[in-house]
């Protein structure tokens, strides 16, 4: 599009708006709106329905605690939450209920107030107990409508720290230290016993560790922050085997959901968390891993995961109803989504591989229509944080959008196809808007990026003043609604030209650099 001052101002404003939306806290602020100082009570019949959902969710999640104490369930059934001494159970209960997205707004407002009141206990963040860790995980994953990326990261990071404080695996001393302490204190057996976890506790904490590792590594890649769990922790820890991931007969879902496929899918997500850790270190680590090696690791994981999951799907689909079959198909689509997002991220971050990221970007964006149609009515086999489907397509989106704005009509037919691909993104974001208001805002902003690209491809050129103005100003009235930036106040002439000379290489370089936070690009470059 050349050195088009007005277009660059518009794009800078859009990037600033992206940063504001992505880093804002408005959804969580809504959770506290109108919160009371006393718990609301509900009708007994309604509470019974919610308790059934709560009990089933605890069994399905299979974290540290798969059932609530009988006294807690009795107090909840009697609508006496103030009698529950451990607020963590209240946080879990109201999080799960809000996660069902009740349609009755007055009831929803009361549930929000109760959740806020239950969470307003500093012990949840300071005392490393099994219930507190589990409450933070369920709050982060189930209360999507009121979460933000940064808040989700804070909750998961805190849960990781608290689990480490509890102990993840038996503490082992190196042989010289063991011998020295045994000689000095004469109580080696007692020392061994004091640090030995019983099998059920060890199994539960191992299961939760791998669940948290998936969330921790995902958020680290999404937000560009260091993961809480160092990747060396996983070296000595084996992911839960398939027999541990399969539910017992008493825990088999009555809804007809896939069982074998879900167990295999969970195992593959645990393995993926190791791969994501390698990807993060390749992008951000000081002794960065070789990008070619990491890409081979990603591709190797994907090949094996696809073979295993397709075989599991083939074996279990004939036994499932329509919803179960659709759930399996969603899992297979999400597998491709995770794979494509990592490949695009790695290739975009490497100058030598950047030209190869076009095809995987197109493949990823072409998954979105089907995912958008399947997502609202189906539950993914492995509870996924909302920020993955919201953020991961943006790297592919930026790749193809950059091709359009930098090459314009010189490769018209190819860029028309790129335009068709990026048009999937705002439509996909819009379908996720019922889960979080951030999705609706991102849908609006990405649509305006699409409009900018469309105006470049379909403008008549500069043969008339009218068409020139249309090319210089993006379609729609978003130019007038843009938040002000330092760039929009810059003077015309040499100062502006100098600024644009510095900014113009972004389309070929930093905009595509996965290690660069392009959501906050404006704040860093234009301040």
Coordinates of C-alpha atoms in Angstrom, one line a residue:
X1 CA 0.0 0.0 0.0
X2 CA 3.1 2.2 -0.1
X3 CA 3.8 4.9 2.4
X4 CA 0.1 5.7 2.9
X5 CA 0.1 8.0 5.9
X6 CA -3.6 7.7 6.6
X7 CA -3.7 4.0 6.2
X8 CA -0.7 3.6 8.6
X9 CA -2.4 5.8 11.1
X10 CA -5.5 3.7 10.9
X11 CA -3.5 0.5 11.3
X12 CA -1.6 1.9 14.3
X13 CA -4.9 2.8 15.9
X14 CA -6.2 -0.7 15.3
X15 CA -3.2 -2.2 16.9
X16 CA -3.6 0.1 19.9
X17 CA -7.2 -0.9 20.2
X18 CA -6.1 -4.6 20.0
X19 CA -3.7 -4.0 22.9
X20 CA -6.4 -2.2 25.0
X21 CA -8.9 -5.0 24.4
X22 CA -6.5 -7.9 25.0
X23 CA -5.0 -6.4 28.2
X24 CA -8.2 -4.9 29.6
X25 CA -10.0 -6.1 32.7
X26 CA -13.6 -5.2 31.9
X27 CA -15.0 -8.8 31.9
X28 CA -13.6 -9.5 35.4
X29 CA -14.8 -6.1 36.6
X30 CA -18.3 -7.2 35.7
X31 CA -18.0 -10.1 38.1
X32 CA -17.8 -7.7 41.0
X33 CA -20.5 -5.4 39.8
X34 CA -23.4 -5.3 42.3
X35 CA -21.8 -7.9 44.6
X36 CA -23.4 -8.1 48.1
X37 CA -21.9 -8.7 51.5
X38 CA -24.2 -11.7 52.2
X39 CA -24.7 -14.9 50.2
X40 CA -27.9 -15.1 48.1
X41 CA -30.1 -18.2 48.7
X42 CA -31.8 -20.2 45.9
X43 CA -34.8 -22.5 45.6
X44 CA -34.1 -26.1 46.7
X45 CA -35.1 -27.6 43.4
X46 CA -32.8 -25.3 41.5
X47 CA -29.9 -26.1 43.8
X48 CA -30.4 -29.8 43.4
X49 CA -30.0 -29.5 39.6
X50 CA -26.8 -27.5 40.1
X51 CA -25.4 -30.0 42.6
X52 CA -25.9 -32.8 40.1
X53 CA -23.9 -30.8 37.5
X54 CA -21.2 -29.9 40.2
X55 CA -20.8 -33.6 41.3
X56 CA -20.6 -34.7 37.6
X57 CA -18.0 -32.0 36.8
X58 CA -15.7 -33.0 39.7
X59 CA -15.8 -36.6 38.5
X60 CA -15.1 -35.6 34.8
X61 CA -12.3 -33.2 35.6
X62 CA -10.5 -35.8 37.8
X63 CA -8.3 -33.3 39.6
X64 CA -7.1 -33.7 43.2
X65 CA -10.6 -34.0 44.6
X66 CA -13.2 -35.9 42.6
X67 CA -16.0 -35.5 45.2
X68 CA -17.0 -32.9 47.7
X69 CA -17.4 -33.7 51.4
X70 CA -20.9 -34.7 52.4
X71 CA -21.2 -31.8 54.8
X72 CA -20.4 -29.4 52.0
X73 CA -23.0 -30.9 49.8
X74 CA -25.6 -30.8 52.6
X75 CA -25.0 -27.1 53.3
X76 CA -25.2 -26.3 49.6
X77 CA -28.4 -28.3 49.2
X78 CA -29.9 -26.4 52.1
X79 CA -28.8 -23.1 50.5
X80 CA -26.6 -22.3 53.5
X81 CA -23.2 -21.5 51.8
X82 CA -22.2 -19.4 54.8
X83 CA -22.0 -22.7 56.8
X84 CA -19.2 -24.1 54.5
X85 CA -15.9 -23.4 56.3
X86 CA -13.7 -23.9 53.3
X87 CA -14.5 -21.2 50.8
X88 CA -12.7 -23.1 48.1
X89 CA -15.7 -25.4 47.7
X90 CA -18.0 -22.4 47.2
X91 CA -15.6 -21.1 44.5
X92 CA -15.7 -24.4 42.7
X93 CA -19.5 -24.7 43.0
X94 CA -20.4 -21.3 41.8
X95 CA -17.8 -21.4 39.1
X96 CA -19.2 -24.6 37.7
X97 CA -22.8 -23.3 37.8
X98 CA -21.8 -20.0 36.1
X99 CA -19.9 -22.1 33.5
X100 CA -23.3 -23.6 32.4
X101 CA -24.2 -20.0 31.4
X102 CA -27.7 -19.7 33.0
X103 CA -30.1 -17.7 30.9
X104 CA -32.0 -16.1 33.8
X105 CA -30.2 -12.8 34.3
X106 CA -31.4 -12.1 37.9
X107 CA -30.2 -15.6 39.0
X108 CA -27.0 -15.1 37.1
X109 CA -26.3 -11.8 38.9
X110 CA -26.9 -13.6 42.3
X111 CA -24.5 -16.3 41.3
X112 CA -21.9 -13.8 40.3
X113 CA -22.3 -12.1 43.7
X114 CA -21.9 -15.3 45.6
X115 CA -18.8 -16.3 43.6
X116 CA -17.2 -12.9 44.3
X117 CA -18.0 -13.2 48.0
X118 CA -16.6 -16.7 48.1
X119 CA -13.4 -15.7 46.3
X120 CA -13.0 -12.7 48.6
X121 CA -10.9 -14.8 51.0
X122 CA -7.1 -14.3 50.9
X123 CA -6.5 -17.8 52.2
X124 CA -7.4 -19.1 48.7
X125 CA -4.3 -17.5 47.3
X126 CA -2.0 -18.0 50.3
X127 CA -2.7 -21.4 51.8
X128 CA -1.4 -24.3 49.6
X129 CA -4.3 -26.8 50.1
X130 CA -5.7 -29.3 47.7
X131 CA -9.1 -27.6 47.6
X132 CA -7.5 -24.1 47.0
X133 CA -5.4 -25.3 44.1
X134 CA -8.4 -27.0 42.5
X135 CA -10.6 -24.0 43.1
X136 CA -8.2 -21.8 41.2
X137 CA -8.1 -24.2 38.3
X138 CA -11.9 -24.5 38.0
X139 CA -12.4 -20.7 38.4
X140 CA -9.9 -20.1 35.5
X141 CA -11.3 -22.7 33.2
X142 CA -15.1 -22.6 33.8
X143 CA -15.9 -18.9 34.4
X144 CA -15.0 -17.9 30.9
X145 CA -17.4 -15.1 30.5
X146 CA -15.7 -13.1 33.3
X147 CA -12.1 -14.0 32.7
X148 CA -9.3 -12.1 31.1
X149 CA -6.0 -13.5 29.7
X150 CA -3.9 -11.9 32.4
X151 CA -6.2 -12.9 35.2
X152 CA -6.3 -16.5 33.9
X153 CA -2.5 -16.5 33.8
X154 CA -2.3 -15.2 37.4
X155 CA -4.7 -17.9 38.7
X156 CA -3.0 -20.7 36.9
X157 CA 0.4 -19.5 37.9
X158 CA -0.7 -19.3 41.5
X159 CA -2.1 -22.9 41.3
X160 CA 1.2 -24.1 39.9
X161 CA 3.1 -22.5 42.8
X162 CA 0.8 -23.9 45.4
X163 CA 1.0 -27.4 43.9
X164 CA 4.8 -27.2 44.1
X165 CA 4.5 -26.1 47.7
X166 CA 2.3 -29.2 48.4
X167 CA 4.8 -31.5 46.6
X168 CA 4.4 -33.1 43.2
X169 CA 6.5 -36.2 43.6
X170 CA 8.4 -38.0 46.3
X171 CA 11.4 -36.0 47.4
X172 CA 14.6 -37.9 46.7
X173 CA 18.1 -37.3 48.1
X174 CA 21.2 -38.0 46.1
X175 CA 23.1 -41.1 47.5
X176 CA 26.0 -39.1 49.2
X177 CA 23.5 -36.9 51.0
X178 CA 21.4 -39.8 52.1
X179 CA 24.4 -41.7 53.5
X180 CA 25.7 -38.6 55.3
X181 CA 22.4 -37.9 56.9
X182 CA 21.9 -41.5 57.8
X183 CA 25.3 -41.6 59.5
X184 CA 24.7 -38.3 61.3
X185 CA 21.1 -38.9 62.5
X186 CA 20.8 -42.7 62.3
X187 CA 17.3 -42.4 61.0
X188 CA 17.4 -43.0 57.3
X189 CA 14.1 -45.0 57.3
X190 CA 12.3 -42.2 59.2
X191 CA 13.7 -39.7 56.7
X192 CA 12.5 -41.7 53.8
X193 CA 9.0 -42.2 55.3
X194 CA 8.6 -38.5 56.1
X195 CA 8.9 -37.5 52.4
X196 CA 7.0 -40.4 50.9
X197 CA 3.6 -39.7 49.4
X198 CA 0.9 -42.4 49.5
X199 CA -0.1 -43.8 46.1
X200 CA -3.6 -42.1 45.9
X201 CA -2.1 -38.7 46.8
X202 CA 0.8 -39.1 44.4
X203 CA -1.5 -40.2 41.6
X204 CA -3.8 -37.2 42.1
X205 CA -1.0 -34.7 42.3
X206 CA 0.6 -36.1 39.2
X207 CA -2.7 -35.9 37.3
X208 CA -3.2 -32.3 38.4
X209 CA 0.4 -31.4 37.5
X210 CA 0.0 -32.5 33.9
X211 CA -3.3 -30.7 33.7
X212 CA -1.7 -27.5 35.0
X213 CA 1.4 -28.0 32.8
X214 CA -0.9 -27.9 29.7
X215 CA -2.5 -24.7 30.9
X216 CA 0.8 -23.1 32.1
X217 CA 2.6 -23.8 28.8
X218 CA -0.4 -22.6 26.7
X219 CA -0.7 -19.3 28.6
X220 CA 3.1 -18.8 28.4
X221 CA 3.0 -19.0 24.6
X222 CA -0.2 -16.9 24.3
X223 CA 1.1 -14.1 26.6
X224 CA 4.8 -14.4 26.0
X225 CA 5.4 -14.9 29.7
X226 CA 7.7 -17.4 31.3
X227 CA 6.0 -20.6 32.3
X228 CA 5.7 -21.3 36.0
X229 CA 6.8 -25.0 35.7
X230 CA 10.3 -25.3 34.3
X231 CA 10.6 -27.9 31.6
X232 CA 13.1 -29.9 33.6
X233 CA 10.4 -30.8 36.1
X234 CA 8.8 -33.0 33.4
X235 CA 12.0 -34.9 32.7
X236 CA 11.6 -37.1 35.8
X237 CA 7.8 -37.3 35.7
X238 CA 6.0 -39.8 33.5
X239 CA 2.5 -38.7 32.2
X240 CA -0.3 -40.8 33.6
X241 CA -0.8 -44.0 31.7
X242 CA -4.0 -44.8 29.8
X243 CA -5.3 -47.1 32.5
X244 CA -5.1 -44.1 35.0
X245 CA -6.9 -41.8 32.5
X246 CA -9.8 -44.2 31.9
X247 CA -12.6 -43.6 34.3
X248 CA -13.7 -46.4 36.7
X249 CA -17.0 -48.1 36.0
X250 CA -18.7 -45.9 38.6
X251 CA -17.4 -42.8 36.9
X252 CA -18.4 -43.7 33.3
X253 CA -20.4 -40.8 31.8
X254 CA -24.1 -41.3 31.4
X255 CA -24.3 -38.8 28.6
X256 CA -22.8 -41.2 26.0
X257 CA -19.6 -39.2 25.7
X258 CA -16.5 -40.9 24.3
X259 CA -14.4 -42.6 26.9
X260 CA -11.5 -44.3 25.1
X261 CA -11.0 -41.4 22.7
X262 CA -11.0 -38.9 25.5
X263 CA -8.5 -40.8 27.5
X264 CA -6.1 -41.0 24.5
X265 CA -6.8 -37.3 23.8
X266 CA -5.9 -36.3 27.4
X267 CA -2.6 -38.3 27.1
X268 CA -1.7 -36.5 23.9
X269 CA -2.4 -33.1 25.5
X270 CA 0.0 -34.1 28.3
X271 CA 2.7 -34.9 25.7
X272 CA 1.8 -31.7 23.9
X273 CA 2.6 -29.7 27.0
X274 CA 6.2 -30.9 26.8
X275 CA 6.3 -29.9 23.1
X276 CA 4.9 -26.5 24.0
X277 CA 7.7 -26.0 26.6
X278 CA 10.3 -26.7 23.8
X279 CA 8.5 -24.2 21.6
X280 CA 8.6 -21.5 24.3
X281 CA 12.3 -22.0 24.9
X282 CA 12.9 -21.9 21.2
X283 CA 11.2 -18.5 21.0
X284 CA 12.2 -16.9 24.3
X285 CA 14.9 -19.0 26.0
X286 CA 18.4 -17.6 26.4
X287 CA 20.1 -20.7 24.9
X288 CA 17.4 -20.9 22.3
X289 CA 16.7 -24.4 20.9
X290 CA 17.2 -24.8 17.1
X291 CA 13.9 -24.0 15.4
X292 CA 14.3 -26.8 12.8
X293 CA 14.7 -29.3 15.6
X294 CA 11.7 -28.0 17.5
X295 CA 9.6 -28.1 14.3
X296 CA 10.6 -31.8 13.8
X297 CA 9.5 -32.4 17.4
X298 CA 6.1 -30.8 16.8
X299 CA 5.6 -32.8 13.6
X300 CA 6.7 -36.0 15.3
X301 CA 4.2 -35.5 18.1
X302 CA 1.4 -34.7 15.6
X303 CA 2.0 -37.8 13.5
X304 CA 1.9 -40.1 16.5
X305 CA -1.1 -38.3 18.1
X306 CA -3.0 -38.4 14.8
X307 CA -2.4 -42.1 14.4
X308 CA -3.4 -42.9 17.9
X309 CA -6.5 -40.7 18.0
X310 CA -7.8 -41.8 14.5
X311 CA -7.5 -45.4 15.6
X312 CA -9.3 -44.7 18.9
X313 CA -12.0 -42.8 16.9
X314 CA -12.4 -45.7 14.5
X315 CA -12.9 -48.1 17.4
X316 CA -15.3 -46.1 19.5
X317 CA -17.4 -44.1 17.0
X318 CA -19.7 -47.1 16.1
X319 CA -20.7 -47.3 19.8
X320 CA -21.5 -43.6 20.2
X321 CA -24.6 -41.5 19.5
X322 CA -24.6 -38.4 17.3
X323 CA -23.3 -36.1 20.0
X324 CA -20.5 -38.5 20.9
X325 CA -19.4 -38.8 17.3
X326 CA -19.4 -35.0 16.9
X327 CA -17.3 -34.7 20.1
X328 CA -14.7 -37.1 18.6
X329 CA -14.7 -35.1 15.4
X330 CA -14.2 -31.9 17.4
X331 CA -11.2 -33.5 19.2
X332 CA -9.6 -34.4 15.9
X333 CA -10.1 -30.9 14.6
X334 CA -8.6 -29.4 17.7
X335 CA -5.6 -31.7 17.3
X336 CA -5.0 -30.1 13.9
X337 CA -5.6 -26.7 15.4
X338 CA -3.0 -27.1 18.1
X339 CA -0.5 -28.5 15.6
X340 CA -1.0 -25.7 13.0
X341 CA -0.7 -23.0 15.6
X342 CA 2.7 -24.2 16.8
X343 CA 4.0 -24.7 13.3
X344 CA 2.9 -21.2 12.2
X345 CA 4.4 -19.7 15.4
X346 CA 7.8 -21.3 14.9
X347 CA 8.1 -20.5 11.2
X348 CA 7.0 -16.9 11.6
X349 CA 9.6 -16.5 14.3
X350 CA 12.4 -17.6 12.0
X351 CA 13.6 -15.4 9.1
X352 CA 14.8 -18.4 7.2
X353 CA 11.5 -20.2 7.5
X354 CA 9.1 -17.2 7.3
X355 CA 8.4 -17.8 3.6
X356 CA 7.1 -21.3 4.5
X357 CA 4.4 -20.1 6.9
X358 CA 1.9 -19.3 4.2
X359 CA 0.5 -22.8 3.7
X360 CA 0.2 -23.7 7.4
X361 CA -1.4 -20.3 8.0
X362 CA -4.0 -21.0 5.4
X363 CA -4.6 -24.6 6.7
X364 CA -5.2 -23.2 10.2
X365 CA -7.6 -20.5 9.2
X366 CA -9.6 -23.0 7.1
X367 CA -10.2 -25.0 10.2
X368 CA -12.1 -22.1 11.8
X369 CA -15.5 -22.4 10.1
X370 CA -16.0 -26.0 11.2
X371 CA -14.7 -25.3 14.7
X372 CA -17.0 -22.3 15.0
X373 CA -20.0 -24.4 14.0
X374 CA -19.1 -27.2 16.4
X375 CA -17.7 -25.3 19.4
X376 CA -20.8 -23.7 21.0
X377 CA -22.8 -26.9 21.3
X378 CA -20.0 -29.4 22.1
X379 CA -17.6 -29.9 24.9
X380 CA -14.0 -30.4 23.9
X381 CA -12.5 -33.8 25.1
X382 CA -10.0 -31.9 27.2
X383 CA -11.2 -28.6 28.8
X384 CA -9.4 -25.9 26.9
X385 CA -8.9 -22.3 28.0
X386 CA -10.8 -19.8 25.7
X387 CA -7.6 -17.8 25.0
X388 CA -6.2 -20.5 22.7
X389 CA -8.9 -20.4 20.1
X390 CA -9.0 -16.6 20.5
X391 CA -5.3 -15.8 20.2
X392 CA -3.7 -18.6 18.2
X393 CA -5.4 -17.8 14.8
X394 CA -4.1 -14.2 15.0
X395 CA -0.5 -15.2 14.0
X396 CA -1.8 -16.9 10.9
X397 CA -4.2 -14.0 10.3
X398 CA -1.3 -11.5 10.6
X399 CA 0.8 -13.5 8.2
X400 CA -1.8 -13.5 5.4
X401 CA -2.9 -10.0 6.1
X402 CA 0.7 -8.8 5.8
X403 CA 1.0 -10.5 2.4
X404 CA -2.0 -8.6 1.2
X405 CA -1.0 -5.2 2.4
X406 CA 2.6 -5.5 1.3
X407 CA 2.0 -7.0 -2.2
X408 CA -1.4 -5.6 -3.0
X409 CA -2.5 -6.1 -6.6
X410 CA 0.9 -7.4 -7.8
X411 CA -0.3 -10.9 -6.9
X412 CA -4.0 -10.3 -7.1
X413 CA -5.4 -13.8 -7.4
X414 CA -3.3 -15.2 -4.7
X415 CA -4.1 -12.3 -2.4
X416 CA -7.8 -12.7 -3.1
X417 CA -7.5 -16.3 -1.7
X418 CA -5.6 -14.9 1.3
X419 CA -8.5 -12.4 1.8
X420 CA -11.0 -15.3 1.8
X421 CA -8.9 -17.1 4.4
X422 CA -8.6 -14.1 6.8
X423 CA -12.3 -13.5 6.5
X424 CA -12.9 -16.6 8.6
X425 CA -11.3 -15.0 11.6
X426 CA -13.9 -12.3 12.5
X427 CA -16.7 -14.8 11.8
X428 CA -15.0 -17.3 14.1
X429 CA -14.5 -14.7 16.8
X430 CA -18.1 -13.7 16.6
X431 CA -19.3 -17.3 17.2
X432 CA -17.2 -17.3 20.5
X433 CA -18.7 -14.0 21.7
X434 CA -21.2 -15.7 23.9
X435 CA -18.4 -17.1 25.9
X436 CA -16.6 -13.9 26.6
X437 CA -17.1 -10.2 25.5
X438 CA -13.5 -10.0 24.5
X439 CA -14.3 -12.3 21.5
X440 CA -16.9 -9.8 20.2
X441 CA -14.4 -7.0 20.4
X442 CA -11.8 -9.0 18.6
X443 CA -14.3 -9.9 16.0
X444 CA -15.0 -6.2 15.4
X445 CA -11.3 -5.2 15.2
X446 CA -10.3 -8.1 12.9
X447 CA -13.2 -7.3 10.6
X448 CA -11.8 -3.8 10.2
X449 CA -8.4 -5.3 9.4
X450 CA -10.1 -7.4 6.8
X451 CA -11.9 -4.3 5.4
X452 CA -8.5 -2.5 5.2
X453 CA -7.1 -5.5 3.1
X454 CA -10.2 -5.6 1.0
X455 CA -9.9 -1.9 0.2
X456 CA -6.4 -2.5 -1.1
X457 CA -7.3 -5.3 -3.4
X458 CA -10.5 -3.9 -4.8
X459 CA -9.8 -0.2 -5.0
X460 CA -9.9 1.3 -8.5
X461 CA -6.4 2.8 -8.2
X462 CA -5.6 6.5 -8.0
X463 CA -7.1 7.5 -11.4
X464 CA -9.8 9.4 -9.6
X465 CA -9.8 11.5 -6.4
X466 CA -12.7 9.6 -5.0
X467 CA -11.1 6.2 -5.4
X468 CA -7.8 7.6 -4.0
X469 CA -9.6 8.7 -0.9
X470 CA -11.3 5.4 -0.6
X471 CA -7.9 3.6 -0.8
X472 CA -6.3 5.9 1.7
X473 CA -9.1 5.7 4.3
X474 CA -10.2 2.2 5.3
X475 CA -13.9 1.4 4.6
X476 CA -16.6 1.8 7.2
X477 CA -16.6 4.6 9.7
X478 CA -14.0 3.1 12.1
X479 CA -11.5 5.9 11.3
X480 CA -13.7 8.4 13.2
X481 CA -14.2 6.0 16.1
X482 CA -10.5 5.2 16.6
X483 CA -8.8 6.0 19.9
X484 CA -6.3 8.8 19.6
X485 CA -2.6 7.9 19.3
X486 CA 0.6 9.9 19.3
X487 CA 0.9 9.1 15.6
X488 CA -2.5 10.7 14.8
X489 CA -1.2 13.9 16.4
X490 CA 2.1 14.0 14.5
X491 CA 2.8 16.8 12.2
X492 CA 2.9 16.4 8.4
X493 CA 6.2 16.7 6.7
X494 CA 9.7 15.5 7.5
X495 CA 9.0 14.5 11.1
X496 CA 6.1 12.2 10.0
X497 CA 8.1 10.8 7.1
X498 CA 11.0 10.0 9.5
X499 CA 8.6 8.2 11.8
X500 CA 7.1 6.2 9.0
X501 CA 10.5 5.3 7.6
X502 CA 11.2 3.7 11.0
X503 CA 7.8 2.0 11.1
X504 CA 7.5 0.8 7.5
X505 CA 9.7 -2.3 7.8
X506 CA 7.2 -3.8 10.3
X507 CA 5.2 -5.5 7.6
X508 CA 8.2 -7.6 6.5
X509 CA 9.8 -8.0 9.9
X510 CA 8.6 -7.4 13.4
X511 CA 4.9 -7.8 12.7
X512 CA 5.6 -11.4 11.8
X513 CA 8.1 -12.0 14.6
X514 CA 6.3 -14.4 17.0
X515 CA 8.6 -13.2 19.8
X516 CA 7.2 -9.7 19.4
X517 CA 4.0 -8.7 21.2
X518 CA 2.1 -7.2 18.3
X519 CA -0.9 -6.5 20.5
X520 CA 1.3 -3.9 22.3
X521 CA 3.2 -2.8 19.3
X522 CA 1.7 0.7 19.3
X523 CA 2.4 1.3 22.9
X524 CA 6.1 0.5 22.5
X525 CA 6.7 2.1 19.1
X526 CA 4.5 5.2 19.2
X527 CA 5.0 6.4 22.8

